[in-house]
XYZ file of C-alpha atoms in Angstrom:
787
model
C 23.341 -18.847 3.967
C 24.437 -20.191 0.962
C 27.639 -18.113 -0.175
C 25.084 -17.921 -4.032
C 22.583 -16.870 -2.044
C 24.367 -14.167 0.069
C 25.914 -12.495 -3.184
C 21.966 -11.615 -4.768
C 21.027 -11.200 -1.023
C 18.091 -13.083 -0.351
C 19.469 -12.234 2.746
C 18.400 -8.382 2.818
C 14.806 -9.476 1.445
C 14.767 -12.005 4.674
C 15.900 -8.776 7.595
C 12.602 -6.713 5.813
C 10.653 -10.297 5.885
C 11.986 -10.658 9.600
C 11.416 -7.268 11.043
C 7.275 -7.943 10.093
C 6.734 -10.860 12.246
C 5.021 -11.395 15.581
C 6.497 -13.656 17.195
C 10.059 -14.315 17.820
C 9.446 -17.644 16.217
C 8.038 -16.275 12.543
C 11.634 -14.168 12.682
C 12.832 -16.994 13.690
C 11.941 -18.877 10.514
C 11.917 -16.090 8.622
C 15.768 -15.938 8.880
C 15.832 -19.544 8.158
C 13.889 -18.931 5.011
C 15.455 -21.956 2.166
C 14.717 -21.944 -1.732
C 12.262 -24.881 -2.534
C 13.331 -26.877 -5.277
C 10.128 -28.720 -5.089
C 7.932 -27.140 -8.397
C 4.434 -28.508 -6.431
C 5.928 -26.798 -2.816
C 6.696 -23.848 -3.788
C 3.818 -23.418 -5.961
C 1.940 -24.243 -2.843
C 3.797 -21.573 -0.827
C 3.551 -18.406 -3.479
C -0.823 -19.212 -3.299
C -0.650 -19.704 0.654
C 0.466 -15.755 0.425
C -1.298 -14.748 -2.105
C -4.284 -15.795 -0.520
C -2.825 -13.848 2.811
C -2.616 -11.163 1.006
C -5.524 -11.230 -0.739
C -7.450 -11.802 2.824
C -5.545 -9.011 4.061
C -6.965 -6.674 1.138
C -10.583 -8.048 2.375
C -10.581 -8.548 5.864
C -7.724 -7.006 7.316
C -4.566 -8.472 8.829
C -4.789 -10.702 11.658
C -3.300 -9.492 15.231
C -0.581 -11.848 16.018
C 1.271 -9.515 19.349
C 1.723 -10.942 21.975
C 2.119 -14.281 21.766
C 4.938 -16.347 22.834
C 6.544 -19.706 22.948
C 5.336 -21.620 25.921
C 6.156 -25.157 24.911
C 8.320 -25.146 27.970
C 6.584 -23.447 30.604
C 3.751 -26.535 29.343
C 5.779 -29.253 29.099
C 7.140 -28.816 33.068
C 3.758 -28.363 34.321
C 2.699 -31.423 32.526
C 5.185 -32.961 34.163
C 3.381 -32.152 37.507
C 5.410 -28.944 38.090
C 4.228 -25.885 39.330
C 4.343 -22.285 36.900
C 4.844 -19.055 38.624
C 2.038 -16.164 37.798
C 3.831 -14.910 34.820
C 4.290 -17.925 32.772
C 0.602 -18.825 33.875
C -0.151 -15.430 32.973
C 1.958 -15.829 28.861
C -0.582 -18.895 28.926
C -2.917 -17.035 28.641
C -2.314 -14.482 26.189
C -0.660 -16.747 24.049
C -4.448 -18.745 23.836
C -6.321 -15.404 23.788
C -4.167 -14.409 20.499
C -4.942 -18.285 18.845
C -8.860 -17.244 20.267
C -8.286 -14.067 18.220
C -7.193 -15.183 15.101
C -10.013 -18.094 15.207
C -12.530 -15.654 15.727
C -11.124 -13.425 12.307
C -11.691 -17.285 10.447
C -14.603 -17.260 11.408
C -15.801 -14.163 10.245
C -15.231 -15.672 6.223
C -15.205 -19.329 7.033
C -16.771 -19.620 3.808
C -13.618 -19.165 2.003
C -11.640 -21.752 1.298
C -7.768 -21.061 0.787
C -4.929 -22.874 1.089
C -4.331 -21.763 4.837
C -7.560 -23.297 6.009
C -5.227 -26.200 7.193
C -3.137 -23.708 9.767
C -6.578 -22.113 10.796
C -8.411 -24.974 11.035
C -5.563 -26.399 13.908
C -6.592 -22.787 15.811
C -7.253 -24.638 19.214
C -8.884 -22.122 21.427
C -9.635 -22.687 25.068
C -11.764 -19.131 26.378
C -12.129 -21.838 30.067
C -8.363 -22.240 30.922
C -7.733 -18.723 29.481
C -10.681 -17.226 31.576
C -9.837 -19.010 34.637
C -6.091 -17.816 34.447
C -7.102 -14.167 33.918
C -9.454 -14.117 36.525
C -7.498 -15.267 39.519
C -4.268 -13.701 38.195
C -4.531 -9.947 38.144
C -0.301 -9.635 37.569
C 2.329 -11.254 38.033
C 2.990 -9.954 41.824
C -0.733 -10.110 42.463
C -3.673 -12.883 42.893
C -7.054 -12.199 42.908
C -9.958 -12.332 45.771
C -11.817 -14.136 43.889
C -9.520 -16.675 42.493
C -10.988 -18.958 45.516
C -13.489 -18.504 47.980
C -10.764 -19.541 50.235
C -8.048 -16.714 49.308
C -11.012 -13.900 50.459
C -12.392 -15.619 53.463
C -7.984 -15.242 54.450
C -7.484 -11.856 53.785
C -10.602 -10.938 54.907
C -9.590 -11.847 58.204
C -5.992 -10.380 57.478
C -7.920 -7.059 56.997
C -10.047 -7.410 60.720
C -6.373 -8.125 62.439
C -4.509 -5.031 60.441
C -7.525 -2.444 61.326
C -7.452 -3.521 65.030
C -3.617 -3.477 64.985
C -3.737 0.141 63.446
C -6.556 1.138 65.877
C -4.531 -0.036 68.633
C -1.190 1.982 68.069
C -2.555 4.905 66.112
C -4.347 5.420 70.222
C -0.894 5.579 71.151
C 0.691 7.221 68.935
C -2.126 10.062 69.309
C -2.268 9.649 72.870
C -0.032 12.490 75.217
C 1.343 9.924 77.227
C 3.430 7.799 74.650
C 3.887 10.741 72.015
C 7.263 12.778 73.332
C 8.703 9.385 73.560
C 8.053 8.456 69.547
C 10.910 9.433 66.665
C 7.566 10.320 65.130
C 3.674 10.396 64.943
C 3.544 7.572 62.328
C 2.311 3.375 62.221
C 4.727 1.374 59.999
C 6.328 -1.835 59.347
C 9.012 -4.264 60.205
C 9.048 -7.606 59.048
C 5.469 -7.910 58.070
C 4.000 -6.866 61.774
C 2.762 -3.286 62.772
C 5.484 -1.228 64.553
C 5.620 2.581 65.788
C 9.256 4.535 65.797
C 10.502 5.339 69.676
C 13.586 6.968 70.732
C 16.420 5.633 71.347
C 17.015 7.260 74.864
C 12.867 5.885 75.240
C 13.081 3.090 74.751
C 11.846 1.621 78.459
C 9.539 4.226 77.911
C 6.850 2.521 75.711
C 7.109 -1.611 76.954
C 7.305 -3.830 74.233
C 9.589 -5.958 71.997
C 12.022 -4.380 69.634
C 12.277 -5.127 65.573
C 14.833 -2.846 64.309
C 17.066 -0.214 64.570
C 17.167 2.628 62.524
C 21.038 3.182 60.728
C 21.367 5.926 62.068
C 20.350 4.404 65.821
C 18.628 7.286 66.575
C 15.605 5.003 66.763
C 14.180 1.936 67.619
C 10.932 0.162 66.106
C 8.184 -0.921 69.150
C 5.642 -3.611 68.473
C 4.094 -2.303 71.455
C 2.678 -5.812 74.054
C -1.153 -4.764 72.482
C -0.621 -5.321 69.158
C 1.558 -8.356 69.357
C -0.773 -11.041 69.707
C -2.750 -9.280 66.548
C 0.099 -9.270 64.775
C 0.747 -12.601 65.540
C -2.652 -13.230 63.938
C -1.874 -11.691 60.970
C 1.699 -12.874 60.587
C -0.589 -17.062 60.878
C -3.188 -15.656 58.408
C 0.065 -14.541 56.084
C 1.085 -18.560 55.249
C -2.027 -19.651 55.448
C -2.291 -17.287 52.326
C 1.102 -18.248 50.814
C -0.128 -21.676 50.677
C -3.656 -20.884 49.363
C -1.933 -19.035 46.583
C 0.438 -22.022 46.284
C -2.435 -24.456 45.722
C -3.778 -22.603 43.753
C -0.962 -21.679 40.951
C -0.518 -25.485 41.514
C -4.319 -26.374 40.258
C -3.878 -23.979 37.427
C -0.545 -25.533 35.952
C -2.682 -28.915 36.360
C -5.035 -27.285 34.229
C -2.491 -25.961 31.694
C -0.711 -29.300 31.361
C -3.598 -31.214 30.398
C -3.902 -29.295 27.684
C 0.007 -28.966 26.580
C -0.118 -30.405 23.656
C -3.231 -28.877 22.162
C -1.413 -25.415 23.354
C 1.362 -26.632 21.483
C 0.057 -27.012 18.211
C -2.219 -24.401 18.535
C 1.240 -21.416 18.706
C 3.189 -23.729 16.042
C -0.033 -22.971 13.543
C 0.057 -19.583 14.453
C 4.115 -19.197 13.995
C 2.905 -20.143 10.007
C 0.149 -17.840 9.764
C 2.508 -15.035 11.338
C 4.925 -16.024 8.919
C 2.616 -16.668 5.861
C 0.942 -12.986 6.889
C 4.046 -11.011 6.866
C 5.096 -12.034 3.523
C 1.788 -10.970 2.861
C 2.386 -7.381 3.718
C 6.237 -8.090 2.343
C 4.597 -8.709 -0.858
C 2.411 -5.740 -0.586
C 4.687 -3.371 0.724
C 6.984 -4.401 -2.874
C 3.971 -4.152 -4.790
C 4.656 -7.772 -6.071
C 2.543 -10.572 -8.232
C 1.996 -13.940 -7.856
C 4.410 -15.595 -11.100
C 3.887 -17.976 -12.862
C 6.234 -21.472 -11.845
C 7.734 -23.827 -14.046
C 10.597 -26.637 -13.791
C 11.726 -26.130 -17.268
C 14.233 -23.722 -16.518
C 12.266 -20.980 -18.438
C 12.137 -17.294 -17.036
C 9.646 -14.773 -18.637
C 9.644 -11.450 -16.316
C 7.296 -8.960 -17.373
C 8.383 -5.373 -15.419
C 10.964 -6.846 -12.749
C 12.104 -4.571 -10.065
C 14.730 -5.044 -8.079
C 13.139 -5.171 -4.350
C 15.946 -3.616 -3.090
C 16.783 -0.233 -5.058
C 13.979 2.856 -3.856
C 10.640 2.242 -6.275
C 11.755 5.770 -7.272
C 14.741 4.819 -8.484
C 14.018 1.725 -9.760
C 13.474 0.993 -13.866
C 12.003 -1.966 -15.071
C 13.314 -4.440 -17.129
C 11.842 -7.679 -19.422
C 13.316 -10.724 -18.920
C 13.211 -13.992 -21.210
C 15.539 -17.447 -20.286
C 15.339 -20.911 -21.339
C 12.754 -21.098 -23.743
C 14.198 -19.836 -27.064
C 17.321 -19.450 -26.289
C 19.681 -21.079 -23.145
C 22.098 -18.334 -22.494
C 22.027 -14.267 -22.592
C 24.931 -12.257 -22.644
C 24.541 -9.182 -21.699
C 26.359 -6.140 -22.847
C 26.674 -2.117 -22.252
C 28.497 0.115 -20.756
C 29.665 0.255 -17.117
C 26.826 1.608 -14.286
C 24.297 0.488 -16.417
C 23.285 -1.582 -15.273
C 24.222 -5.355 -17.009
C 24.885 -6.456 -12.883
C 21.270 -5.175 -11.794
C 19.827 -7.087 -14.614
C 21.731 -10.450 -13.442
C 20.664 -9.419 -9.848
C 17.597 -9.569 -10.139
C 16.764 -12.410 -12.270
C 18.385 -14.275 -9.406
C 16.845 -12.480 -6.037
C 13.356 -12.800 -7.503
C 14.337 -16.484 -8.759
C 15.019 -17.503 -5.166
C 12.109 -15.404 -4.020
C 10.085 -17.308 -5.772
C 11.310 -20.174 -4.696
C 10.817 -19.453 -1.088
C 6.953 -18.146 -1.624
C 7.784 -14.603 -1.584
C 6.123 -12.616 -4.086
C 7.755 -11.141 -6.829
C 7.610 -7.085 -7.828
C 6.643 -7.241 -11.612
C 3.449 -7.145 -13.935
C 0.967 -10.387 -13.953
C 1.613 -13.317 -15.454
C 5.512 -13.191 -15.143
C 6.910 -17.252 -15.029
C 9.475 -18.232 -13.408
C 11.592 -21.246 -12.689
C 12.195 -23.518 -9.635
C 16.199 -25.179 -9.854
C 18.303 -27.195 -7.596
C 21.205 -24.571 -7.734
C 21.925 -21.252 -8.554
C 25.591 -20.839 -8.387
C 26.842 -17.629 -8.321
C 29.993 -15.058 -9.800
C 29.500 -11.452 -9.064
C 31.550 -8.707 -7.611
C 35.436 -8.195 -6.798
C 35.974 -11.358 -4.563
C 40.087 -10.288 -4.434
C 41.665 -11.930 -1.568
C 45.302 -10.142 -0.178
C 45.643 -12.892 2.986
C 44.808 -15.355 0.079
C 46.439 -14.636 -2.706
C 43.853 -14.819 -5.368
C 43.842 -11.302 -7.212
C 40.648 -10.414 -9.026
C 40.995 -12.998 -12.307
C 42.109 -15.709 -10.017
C 38.664 -15.641 -7.042
C 36.510 -15.301 -10.232
C 38.341 -17.799 -12.044
C 38.035 -20.156 -8.520
C 34.645 -19.246 -8.060
C 33.458 -20.234 -12.223
C 35.760 -23.387 -11.557
C 33.343 -24.468 -8.440
C 30.009 -23.428 -10.482
C 31.888 -25.397 -13.335
C 31.597 -28.220 -11.034
C 28.878 -28.148 -9.424
C 26.240 -27.285 -12.219
C 24.396 -29.601 -14.589
C 20.610 -29.326 -16.085
C 18.328 -27.962 -13.237
C 21.484 -25.199 -12.002
C 20.642 -21.162 -13.362
C 24.587 -19.561 -13.897
C 24.665 -15.830 -13.171
C 28.353 -14.644 -14.006
C 28.387 -11.796 -14.022
C 32.284 -9.883 -15.917
C 33.079 -13.017 -17.449
C 36.744 -12.995 -18.711
C 37.683 -10.144 -16.911
C 40.610 -9.270 -15.380
C 43.361 -10.349 -17.760
C 44.544 -10.309 -21.370
C 41.819 -8.837 -23.212
C 42.381 -11.915 -26.207
C 43.047 -14.892 -23.660
C 40.126 -13.840 -21.728
C 37.466 -13.491 -24.322
C 38.750 -16.834 -25.586
C 38.381 -18.287 -21.757
C 34.929 -16.720 -21.989
C 33.717 -18.846 -24.863
C 35.463 -21.929 -23.971
C 32.782 -21.686 -20.065
C 29.819 -21.197 -21.579
C 30.077 -23.842 -23.886
C 31.134 -25.879 -21.244
C 28.542 -24.518 -19.029
C 26.045 -24.932 -22.091
C 27.323 -28.925 -22.576
C 25.838 -29.249 -18.410
C 22.358 -28.215 -20.386
C 22.835 -24.932 -17.634
C 20.262 -22.139 -17.987
C 23.436 -19.277 -18.050
C 23.503 -15.532 -17.628
C 26.058 -13.713 -18.355
C 28.073 -10.262 -18.800
C 31.043 -9.110 -20.472
C 32.896 -5.801 -23.116
C 34.232 -8.399 -25.071
C 32.868 -7.704 -28.839
C 34.172 -12.016 -28.848
C 31.232 -12.823 -27.205
C 29.136 -10.627 -28.892
C 30.163 -12.649 -32.315
C 30.500 -15.997 -30.326
C 25.745 -15.016 -29.045
C 25.113 -14.166 -32.850
C 26.479 -16.974 -34.206
C 26.121 -19.750 -31.856
C 22.139 -21.042 -31.733
C 20.756 -21.073 -28.181
C 22.579 -17.713 -27.590
C 21.729 -14.975 -27.732
C 23.031 -11.315 -26.849
C 21.432 -8.087 -24.556
C 22.405 -5.022 -23.663
C 21.767 -2.735 -21.559
C 20.595 0.713 -23.181
C 22.763 3.712 -23.151
C 21.740 7.679 -23.792
C 24.705 8.732 -26.115
C 23.223 12.461 -26.376
C 23.247 12.315 -22.225
C 25.643 9.919 -21.656
C 23.502 8.612 -18.909
C 22.209 5.011 -19.169
C 18.934 4.114 -19.452
C 18.880 0.904 -18.165
C 16.515 -0.773 -19.853
C 17.701 -4.460 -20.682
C 17.063 -5.491 -24.722
C 16.833 -8.653 -24.949
C 18.322 -9.804 -29.102
C 20.252 -6.355 -29.484
C 23.915 -6.581 -29.032
C 25.551 -3.357 -26.699
C 27.920 -0.607 -28.030
C 31.067 0.217 -25.607
C 30.659 3.450 -26.913
C 33.768 4.202 -25.533
C 34.460 7.277 -28.391
C 31.325 8.668 -28.559
C 32.014 9.087 -24.704
C 35.140 10.408 -24.575
C 34.425 12.651 -27.347
C 31.025 14.536 -26.075
C 33.171 15.005 -22.308
C 35.528 16.709 -24.396
C 38.741 14.469 -26.030
C 40.189 16.586 -28.816
C 38.256 14.674 -31.852
C 41.748 13.811 -33.057
C 42.590 12.203 -30.976
C 39.135 10.146 -31.261
C 39.590 9.926 -35.076
C 43.110 7.682 -34.209
C 41.808 5.604 -32.118
C 39.364 5.145 -34.335
C 42.498 4.272 -36.688
C 44.180 2.645 -34.687
C 40.551 -0.241 -34.029
C 40.710 -3.472 -36.634
C 38.510 -2.668 -39.403
C 36.988 -5.800 -38.551
C 36.023 -4.371 -34.753
C 35.081 -1.343 -36.956
C 32.986 -3.102 -39.137
C 30.772 -5.520 -36.490
C 30.290 -1.664 -34.927
C 28.824 -0.294 -38.086
C 26.877 -3.581 -37.937
C 25.861 -3.134 -34.060
C 25.339 0.631 -34.486
C 22.846 -0.244 -37.758
C 20.944 -2.155 -35.729
C 20.334 0.265 -32.918
C 19.323 2.686 -35.073
C 16.482 -0.155 -36.442
C 15.677 -0.776 -33.445
C 15.038 2.309 -32.207
C 13.147 3.332 -35.434
C 10.836 0.108 -34.929
C 10.563 1.278 -31.619
C 8.889 4.376 -32.683
C 6.796 3.489 -35.029
C 5.219 0.557 -32.328
C 4.829 3.473 -30.661
C 3.205 5.184 -32.551
C 0.589 2.169 -33.701
C 0.178 1.880 -29.969
C -0.818 5.362 -29.280
C -3.043 5.250 -32.380
C -4.539 1.878 -30.979
C -5.256 3.886 -27.683
C -6.827 6.586 -29.710
C -8.828 4.318 -31.970
C -9.811 2.462 -28.657
C -10.986 5.698 -26.840
C -13.231 6.380 -29.762
C -14.789 3.557 -30.154
C -15.838 3.602 -25.872
C -17.058 6.867 -26.679
C -19.381 5.762 -29.191
C -20.551 2.274 -27.237
C -21.112 4.745 -24.185
C -23.027 6.099 -26.918
C -24.816 3.511 -27.588
C -25.594 2.680 -24.747
C -26.451 6.180 -23.801
C -29.520 6.062 -26.389
C -30.906 2.194 -25.338
C -31.354 4.261 -21.679
C -33.021 7.341 -23.476
C -35.223 4.726 -25.380
C -35.850 2.526 -22.684
C -37.111 6.026 -20.370
C -39.300 7.537 -23.469
C -41.235 3.682 -23.232
C -41.601 3.172 -19.790
C -42.944 6.567 -19.836
C -44.882 5.968 -22.665
C -46.169 2.889 -20.474
C -47.274 5.004 -17.463
C -49.560 7.675 -19.159
C -51.089 4.557 -21.071
C -51.798 3.160 -17.453
C -53.514 6.856 -16.505
C -55.552 6.555 -19.460
C -56.834 3.079 -18.736
C -57.450 3.887 -15.052
C -59.505 7.520 -15.457
C -61.394 5.437 -18.890
C -61.761 1.947 -16.607
C -63.494 5.331 -14.035
C -65.885 6.474 -16.932
C -66.427 3.258 -17.680
C -67.469 2.257 -14.071
C -69.522 5.266 -13.742
C -71.450 4.743 -17.036
C -72.071 1.286 -15.787
C -73.747 2.895 -13.122
C -75.756 4.571 -14.871
C -76.899 2.428 -16.832
C -78.004 -0.109 -13.559
C -79.238 2.953 -12.084
C -81.536 3.296 -15.503
C -82.458 -0.896 -15.484
C -83.545 -0.176 -11.458
C -85.801 2.651 -13.022
C -87.776 0.679 -15.452
C -87.103 3.463 -17.577
C -84.673 5.950 -19.885
C -85.534 8.927 -20.819
C -84.126 10.514 -24.443
C -82.696 12.757 -23.093
C -81.253 10.325 -20.675
C -80.273 8.311 -23.659
C -78.271 11.296 -25.306
C -76.468 11.785 -22.412
C -75.320 8.079 -22.459
C -74.525 8.561 -26.020
C -72.699 12.083 -24.912
C -71.082 9.804 -22.756
C -70.187 7.265 -23.908
C -68.157 9.287 -27.336
C -66.643 11.405 -24.424
C -64.730 7.902 -22.563
C -63.887 6.302 -26.044
C -62.220 10.427 -27.160
C -60.835 10.267 -23.819
C -59.658 6.619 -23.863
C -57.987 7.752 -27.801
C -54.395 9.364 -26.305
C -53.485 10.962 -29.861
C -54.737 14.861 -29.551
C -56.623 16.618 -32.454
C -56.298 19.737 -31.662
C -54.091 21.361 -33.989
C -53.218 24.018 -31.393
C -50.122 22.657 -29.405
C -51.436 22.505 -25.466
C -48.305 24.038 -23.848
C -48.873 27.672 -25.316
C -52.084 28.111 -23.321
C -50.734 29.974 -19.642
C -53.997 29.716 -17.528
C -54.456 33.527 -16.651
C -54.544 32.882 -12.454
C -53.764 30.164 -10.099
C -56.486 27.174 -9.652
C -58.805 27.003 -7.321
C -61.342 24.803 -5.941
C -64.599 25.554 -7.096
C -63.375 26.812 -10.927
C -64.537 25.504 -13.960
C -62.637 24.543 -16.777
C -62.476 22.760 -19.463
C -60.255 19.790 -20.101
C -58.773 20.273 -23.023
C -58.179 16.906 -25.451
C -62.151 15.374 -24.075
C -63.777 18.835 -24.906
C -65.400 18.143 -21.622
C -65.950 20.466 -19.080
C -65.331 19.940 -15.188
C -65.377 22.129 -12.156
C -62.357 21.628 -10.034
C -62.116 19.748 -6.149
C -58.666 20.330 -5.132
C -55.546 22.210 -5.942
C -52.888 20.796 -7.709
C -49.960 18.550 -6.356
C -46.243 18.218 -6.561
C -46.341 16.917 -9.922
C -49.352 19.226 -11.356
C -51.879 16.844 -11.054
C -55.624 18.790 -10.776
C -58.748 16.622 -9.048
C -61.516 17.659 -11.160
C -65.402 16.361 -11.221
C -66.913 16.201 -14.883
C -69.954 14.945 -14.394
C -70.460 12.498 -11.865
C -67.030 11.655 -13.306
C -64.162 12.384 -10.366
C -60.993 12.008 -11.910
C -56.716 14.318 -12.155
C -55.546 16.160 -15.064
C -52.364 17.446 -16.254
C -52.817 21.028 -15.130
C -51.483 21.695 -18.599
C -54.108 19.931 -20.313
C -56.620 22.657 -18.229
C -58.311 26.033 -19.951
C -60.591 27.992 -17.244
C -63.826 28.821 -18.796
C -64.275 32.254 -18.947
C -67.800 32.916 -18.038
C -66.590 31.581 -14.946
C -63.814 33.534 -13.385
C -64.087 34.057 -9.861
C -64.243 37.766 -9.840
C -62.206 39.260 -7.352
C -63.407 40.187 -3.870
C -62.218 42.651 -1.792
C -60.561 41.181 1.820
C -60.591 42.918 5.047
C -58.174 41.558 7.592
C -61.558 42.073 10.131
C -63.959 39.937 8.801
C -63.975 36.051 7.431
C -66.661 34.040 5.502
C -67.886 31.162 7.537
C -70.207 28.871 5.457
C -73.903 28.426 6.321
C -76.649 25.976 5.576
C -77.751 28.149 2.631
C -74.473 28.126 0.852
C -73.984 24.165 1.404
C -74.891 22.549 -1.376
C -77.008 18.899 -0.258
C -75.422 15.144 -1.265
C -76.550 12.391 -0.465
C -74.085 10.494 -1.816
C -70.105 10.289 -2.182
C -67.878 8.881 -5.527
C -64.148 8.139 -4.058
C -63.559 5.291 -6.870
C -60.087 6.349 -8.664
C -58.886 8.757 -5.586
C -55.798 6.704 -3.180
C -56.832 6.343 0.175
C -55.752 9.508 1.386
C -57.829 11.508 -0.779
C -61.113 9.223 -0.722
C -60.712 9.858 3.186
C -60.401 13.315 2.763
C -63.299 13.685 0.504
C -65.636 11.473 2.516
C -64.959 13.600 5.855
C -66.318 16.486 3.454
C -69.123 15.673 2.171
C -70.183 14.143 6.267
C -69.486 17.911 6.711
C -71.622 18.933 4.796
C -74.663 16.388 5.736
C -74.159 17.253 7.907
C -74.757 21.141 7.497
C -77.568 20.726 4.567
C -79.764 18.472 7.898
C -78.587 15.518 5.291
C -79.499 11.589 7.633
C -78.356 9.220 5.103
C -75.253 9.723 2.473
C -74.052 6.984 0.439
C -70.354 6.348 -0.222
C -69.407 4.742 -3.337
C -66.244 2.785 -2.998
C -66.407 0.542 -5.421
C -65.320 -3.478 -5.226
C -62.049 -3.701 -6.379
C -59.300 -4.788 -3.847
C -61.152 -3.693 -1.227
C -58.384 -1.181 -0.106
C -60.756 1.874 -0.463
C -63.509 0.230 1.044
C -61.675 -0.572 4.442
C -60.163 2.641 4.758
C -63.473 4.411 4.272
C -64.797 2.187 7.315
C -62.289 2.662 8.946
C -62.384 7.066 8.884
C -66.426 6.434 9.289
C -66.410 4.398 12.806
C -63.544 7.200 13.932
C -65.961 10.396 12.571
C -68.131 11.127 15.862
C -71.256 12.850 13.081
C -71.489 8.962 12.181
C -74.407 6.910 13.691
C -73.573 3.633 12.045
C -72.557 2.091 8.516
C -72.979 -1.439 6.195
C -72.401 -2.328 3.748
C -75.408 -1.597 0.056
C -77.553 -4.444 -0.253
C -79.040 -5.762 -3.719
C -79.637 -3.111 -5.934
C -78.058 -0.269 -3.702
C -74.586 -1.224 -4.650
C -73.435 -4.221 -2.670
C -70.139 -4.242 -1.280
C -69.494 -1.400 -3.742
C -71.522 0.910 -1.665
C -71.449 1.586 2.344
C -74.356 3.152 3.544
C -73.970 5.440 6.189
C -76.324 6.885 9.493
C -75.552 10.226 10.441
C -76.365 11.172 13.672
């Protein structure tokens, strides 16, 4: 790998990437990744990784395990060679992985990504895959299902083997030969069934000797009775091997026909494995996709070095290349200067390799033609190079290679020699690199470089913050602020005598002291501004919180208003429904009066009274002075209780107890309706007397107790309530001897008419039923004849 890339530890990132791959070829690709210098190609690589990360988050990552590179096997099969069973199984496993990844993508094929070309390049071949796996069980075993011929041969082998064993079993269990046997078992030698005979008794068992034990005390004899069977088995074994070889040739030829498609599919599979490994690495680093440019502009937000543990790394903000092309970073040792340089360089190389980088969203990086680095002590005794010589050798090479597309990262520029000469040399090197229009980031301890940055346009100071109170670095990188050496403060804090520190201060030139004083004032102003910004941010956050609370309260008030409006609408619908039922009843009375041709004065008065009550009922405004909720029923309502409908001042009879919503079914005149239990008053004059209850007695209704009814009105009821009312009316009519009953269900949508008709057909007391004729109510009533 390029020496500069190794210095920035790109190789360690690629090793982590390679460990996340599943395929050997993908691992090689990961270890061999090179930063891409073309902007469009680098952006495409980043989009691929970002799409893979998005797909993994939404659908889970596909599995690539088990696939191997079968290109060599397939090319040999294509040329007419015969593959082994193990090689064919590797082809089948690779086809299986290709198929499963293809099926994984088919679940969301409508989602367009930059990976679609790779997925479309996966060609599954389930026919060849199943043909191989059904014929080959393992590397050593071919299935009987591979061909009918093989199955027949093996059946014959089993039959011949069975016959041979039967003969040998008789021998080993016979009293004649058992005394000559070393063991009463049947075994095999060279594929032929034999029995172990004592060496001294070999002439007592007629047969062919095939083998002798290592001790020489046992000979393995093939009795004459099984010679023919063993010969048959041997011939069948040869045929079996020939058939297996034919099957392998056939499968190899099939694989060779699809060699190109399988090889291309595997190449696409390898690329996908590498890209999804990049996505896994990004997830483990909590990385994000940066914006890319080719103008040399870097703007990293909350950037973290990926090789420092997450619980120890301190995020930094870095800018370079837009307002200034050179950044001079100062600060004490172990303060994080070198880590800052490596972070900028490593994240740049990662982005150019198509890897997401550990930073905040909207960070920006640039592609460079060269990333040139001089970091660390590279002194060499063998080459007679001191630390300074080693650094200068690297810097000379950097100056030769630097151009407008270069990023130069130099650690401790000018160090290792006389401070005055080193500082002058460092300034001259920066000026030379700037003349080549390179982007530069350098660390230093020289005050001269701080002054150079202050007075030179396009050069900016930066420092790694150090807390003098705790003598610990904060590792924060501050742009635009020169750093202090803090040597006097650190020494005094560690216990160096004050007179020594004061003498050292006197020895420092007045110009240096003035410069350090200016730097200290700038530092104090920076800290003061930071506190002000922090306070402003806190107040802004508090204001945003209060604003959110106010918005939530407004939203809650709107929701409450909408609920109240919906409740009012429902109440209005209930009033309309009840008024419509009353109006239907009045119309029915008027229709009946029209049929009777005359209406008595009492009838007219009753109609006017009912109309007035209906108008009062239709008015949702209660005119009563006493609130309804003040009244409490003296006892639970029962069927048959006489009650007062409070808001319309109308007497009614309870037909059914309250339901779960507190609605009571009552009948007021000919109108049946549901009324809220809070709107009912139990009439004291009609309170049902308390009768003693006896365990041994029960009341049974008789015909004298049943009030005869010839019609039942179910308008305004639900289908269930209407069916119950009709069945109750039929029972009462049967008890009272009524043979004809009129069910008033109205025309409406026809639901009540249909449900009542179904209930009447099921009722055994009904003789017949029909709809009403003209004058009877037509389709609004059903006339029932009872048995």
